[in-house]
Amino acid sequence: MVKILVVEDDASLNRLVCRLLSDNGYQPCRCENAKEAFDAMEREPFELIITDVMMPGMDGFEFADAIRRQDKEIPILFMTALDDMTSKRKGFRIGIDDYMVKPIELDELLLRVEALLRRAGIASSKRLCVGNFVMDSEERTAYLDGEEVPMTVREFDILHKLLSYPKKTFTRAQLMDEFWGYETESDSRTVDVYITRLRNKFKSCAAFEIVTVHGLGYKAVLHEDGK
């Protein structure tokens, strides 16, 4: 499920936007200021950020600039009452991807979210296709050359995450937090065991490979030519 970070100090608007996203199949995370947002981003990865500009403490411009110094790819959408060209120009120069002026039309917000995710290559489809390999997140089934490949829920989730963001490195800690939870007593090396299982199951698949990023974690690399 696509995770979206919503940073807005107006609690009622924040709840409204998060309810809209949740009702449309996304997984929103509510934050009311930049500090809360940074804390949330340390706990888990997000696919898109929706943020206000005028917030207590660090404002949206500073927040977006800090994000861009760390991540050049994640889509950022400003949702603000600032309707002047100077603010818009400043936002886009920092590196944001879209700009909406309050009051927000919710249907339009949803369309813009879908467009940003589409441009970022993050499919909202239930089916993820990589060459001759297909994953159906609704049925939780995987097929290689049309033949179903038995997978545990955790194996499926880990591989789906990696293939959803090819070339993006996920640390063992990130994968542990997302798929085992913060309270788990398992060691982070447990992730290595699951990666080994996945590699063994798909060693004959030429469409992708799971690469070890030494000192960091793992990433999926796609082979468009199937070689």
Coordinates of C-alpha atoms in Angstrom, one line a residue:
M1 CA 0.0 0.0 0.0
V2 CA 1.3 3.4 -1.0
K3 CA 2.3 5.4 2.1
I4 CA 1.8 9.2 2.1
L5 CA 3.1 11.7 4.7
V6 CA 0.6 14.5 5.4
V7 CA 2.2 17.5 7.3
E8 CA -0.5 20.0 8.2
D9 CA -0.9 21.9 11.5
D10 CA -4.7 22.4 11.0
A11 CA -5.9 19.2 12.7
S12 CA -9.3 19.2 11.1
L13 CA -7.9 19.6 7.5
N14 CA -5.2 17.0 8.3
R15 CA -7.9 14.5 9.3
L16 CA -10.0 15.3 6.3
V17 CA -7.1 14.8 3.8
C18 CA -6.0 11.6 5.6
R19 CA -9.5 10.2 5.5
L20 CA -9.7 11.0 1.8
L21 CA -6.4 9.2 1.1
S22 CA -7.4 6.2 3.3
D23 CA -10.8 5.9 1.6
N24 CA -9.0 5.7 -1.8
G25 CA -6.6 2.9 -0.9
Y26 CA -3.6 4.9 0.4
Q27 CA -1.9 4.7 3.8
P28 CA -1.6 8.2 5.2
C29 CA 0.5 9.3 8.2
R30 CA -0.6 12.4 10.1
C31 CA 1.9 14.9 11.3
E32 CA 1.3 18.5 12.5
N33 CA 4.8 19.9 12.1
A34 CA 8.2 19.2 10.5
K35 CA 9.7 17.6 13.6
E36 CA 6.9 15.0 13.7
A37 CA 7.4 14.5 10.0
F38 CA 11.2 13.8 10.3
D39 CA 10.5 11.4 13.2
A40 CA 8.0 9.5 11.0
M41 CA 10.4 9.4 8.1
E42 CA 13.1 7.9 10.3
R43 CA 10.7 5.1 11.2
E44 CA 9.5 4.2 7.7
P45 CA 9.8 5.2 4.0
F46 CA 7.1 7.2 2.3
E47 CA 6.2 7.5 -1.4
L48 CA 4.8 11.0 -1.4
I49 CA 4.8 14.1 0.9
I50 CA 1.9 16.6 1.2
T51 CA 2.8 19.5 3.3
D52 CA 1.6 22.9 4.4
V53 CA 3.9 25.9 4.2
M54 CA 3.0 28.1 7.1
M55 CA 3.7 25.9 10.1
P56 CA 5.1 26.5 13.6
G57 CA 8.8 25.9 13.9
M58 CA 10.3 24.9 10.6
D59 CA 8.1 26.1 7.7
G60 CA 7.3 24.2 4.6
F61 CA 10.0 25.8 2.5
E62 CA 12.7 24.8 5.0
F63 CA 11.1 21.4 5.3
A64 CA 11.0 20.8 1.6
D65 CA 14.6 22.0 1.2
A66 CA 15.8 19.7 3.9
I67 CA 14.0 16.7 2.2
R68 CA 15.5 17.6 -1.2
R69 CA 19.0 17.5 0.3
Q70 CA 18.3 13.9 1.4
D71 CA 16.0 12.6 -1.4
K72 CA 15.9 14.1 -4.9
E73 CA 13.1 11.7 -6.0
I74 CA 10.2 11.7 -3.6
P75 CA 7.2 13.8 -4.9
I76 CA 6.4 16.8 -2.7
L77 CA 3.0 18.6 -2.9
F78 CA 2.6 22.0 -1.2
M79 CA -0.9 22.6 0.2
T80 CA -1.0 26.2 1.3
A81 CA -2.9 29.5 1.6
L82 CA 0.0 31.4 0.0
D83 CA -1.3 32.3 -3.4
D84 CA 1.4 34.7 -4.6
M85 CA 3.9 34.0 -7.4
T86 CA 6.9 34.7 -5.2
S87 CA 5.9 31.8 -2.9
K88 CA 5.2 29.5 -5.8
R89 CA 8.5 30.3 -7.5
K90 CA 10.4 29.7 -4.2
G91 CA 8.7 26.3 -3.8
F92 CA 9.4 25.1 -7.3
R93 CA 13.0 26.4 -7.1
I94 CA 13.5 24.3 -4.0
G95 CA 12.3 21.3 -5.9
I96 CA 8.6 20.7 -5.0
D97 CA 6.5 18.9 -7.6
D98 CA 3.1 20.5 -7.3
Y99 CA 1.4 23.4 -5.5
M100 CA -2.2 23.7 -4.4
V101 CA -3.8 26.8 -2.9
K102 CA -6.3 26.5 0.0
P103 CA -9.2 26.0 0.2
I104 CA -8.5 22.6 -1.2
E105 CA -10.8 20.9 -3.6
L106 CA -10.6 17.3 -2.4
D107 CA -11.3 15.6 -5.7
E108 CA -8.6 17.7 -7.3
L109 CA -6.2 16.8 -4.6
L110 CA -6.8 13.1 -5.2
L111 CA -6.2 13.6 -9.0
R112 CA -2.9 15.4 -8.3
V113 CA -1.8 12.7 -5.9
E114 CA -2.5 10.0 -8.5
A115 CA -0.6 12.1 -11.2
L116 CA 2.4 12.6 -9.0
L117 CA 2.6 8.9 -8.1
R118 CA 2.2 8.0 -11.7
R119 CA 5.0 10.3 -12.7
A120 CA 7.2 8.8 -10.0
G121 CA 6.5 5.3 -11.4
I122 CA 4.6 4.2 -8.3
A123 CA 1.6 2.2 -9.5
S124 CA -1.6 2.1 -7.6
S125 CA -2.5 -1.0 -9.5
K126 CA -3.0 -4.3 -7.6
R127 CA -0.7 -6.0 -10.0
L128 CA 3.0 -5.4 -10.2
C129 CA 4.6 -6.8 -13.4
V130 CA 8.3 -7.1 -14.0
G131 CA 9.0 -8.9 -17.2
N132 CA 7.7 -12.5 -16.9
F133 CA 7.1 -12.1 -13.2
V134 CA 3.7 -10.9 -11.8
M135 CA 2.7 -10.1 -8.2
D136 CA -1.0 -9.6 -7.3
S137 CA -1.1 -7.7 -4.0
E138 CA -4.9 -8.2 -3.6
E139 CA -4.6 -12.0 -4.0
R140 CA -1.1 -12.1 -2.5
T141 CA 0.0 -14.4 -5.3
A142 CA 3.1 -14.4 -7.5
Y143 CA 3.5 -15.9 -10.9
L144 CA 6.7 -16.6 -12.9
D145 CA 6.0 -17.5 -16.6
G146 CA 2.4 -18.1 -15.6
E147 CA 3.2 -20.6 -12.9
E148 CA 2.4 -19.7 -9.3
V149 CA 5.4 -19.5 -7.0
P150 CA 4.5 -20.3 -3.3
M151 CA 5.5 -17.5 -1.0
T152 CA 4.9 -16.7 2.7
V153 CA 3.2 -13.4 3.5
R154 CA 6.5 -11.8 4.7
E155 CA 8.4 -13.0 1.6
F156 CA 5.7 -11.5 -0.6
D157 CA 5.7 -8.2 1.3
I158 CA 9.5 -7.8 1.2
L159 CA 9.8 -8.6 -2.5
H160 CA 6.8 -6.4 -3.4
K161 CA 8.5 -3.5 -1.5
L162 CA 11.8 -4.0 -3.3
L163 CA 10.3 -4.3 -6.7
S164 CA 8.0 -1.3 -6.2
Y165 CA 11.1 0.9 -5.8
P166 CA 13.8 -0.5 -8.1
K167 CA 17.3 0.8 -7.4
K168 CA 16.2 2.2 -4.1
T169 CA 18.2 0.8 -1.2
F170 CA 16.3 -0.4 1.9
T171 CA 18.3 -0.9 5.1
R172 CA 17.8 -4.0 7.2
A173 CA 16.3 -1.7 9.9
Q174 CA 13.8 -0.2 7.6
L175 CA 12.6 -3.7 6.4
M176 CA 12.5 -5.0 10.0
D177 CA 10.5 -2.0 11.2
E178 CA 7.9 -2.3 8.4
F179 CA 7.5 -6.1 8.2
W180 CA 8.3 -7.3 11.8
G181 CA 7.4 -4.2 13.8
Y182 CA 9.2 -2.2 16.4
E183 CA 8.5 -4.6 19.2
T184 CA 10.0 -7.7 17.6
E185 CA 12.8 -9.6 19.3
S186 CA 14.2 -10.8 16.0
D187 CA 17.6 -9.7 15.0
S188 CA 18.0 -7.6 11.9
R189 CA 20.0 -10.4 10.3
T190 CA 16.6 -12.2 10.0
V191 CA 16.2 -10.1 6.9
D192 CA 19.2 -11.8 5.4
V193 CA 17.5 -15.1 5.8
Y194 CA 14.4 -13.9 3.9
I195 CA 16.5 -12.4 1.2
T196 CA 18.4 -15.7 0.7
R197 CA 15.0 -17.5 0.4
L198 CA 13.8 -15.1 -2.2
R199 CA 17.0 -15.3 -4.2
N200 CA 16.7 -19.1 -4.2
K201 CA 13.1 -19.0 -5.3
F202 CA 13.7 -16.6 -8.1
K203 CA 17.2 -17.6 -9.2
S204 CA 15.8 -18.6 -12.6
C205 CA 14.0 -15.3 -13.1
A206 CA 15.9 -13.1 -15.5
A207 CA 13.6 -10.0 -15.0
F208 CA 15.2 -8.9 -11.7
E209 CA 17.8 -9.6 -9.1
I210 CA 18.1 -8.6 -5.4
V211 CA 21.4 -6.9 -4.9
T212 CA 23.3 -6.4 -1.7
V213 CA 24.4 -2.9 -1.0
H214 CA 27.3 -3.5 1.3
G215 CA 27.1 -1.8 4.6
L216 CA 23.5 -0.6 4.0
G217 CA 21.0 -3.2 2.9
Y218 CA 19.3 -4.4 -0.3
K219 CA 17.8 -3.2 -3.5
A220 CA 16.1 -4.7 -6.5
V221 CA 17.6 -4.2 -10.0
L222 CA 15.4 -4.7 -13.0
H223 CA 16.6 -6.2 -16.3
E224 CA 14.4 -4.8 -19.0
D225 CA 15.8 -7.2 -21.6
G226 CA 15.2 -10.1 -19.4
K227 CA 19.0 -11.0 -19.3

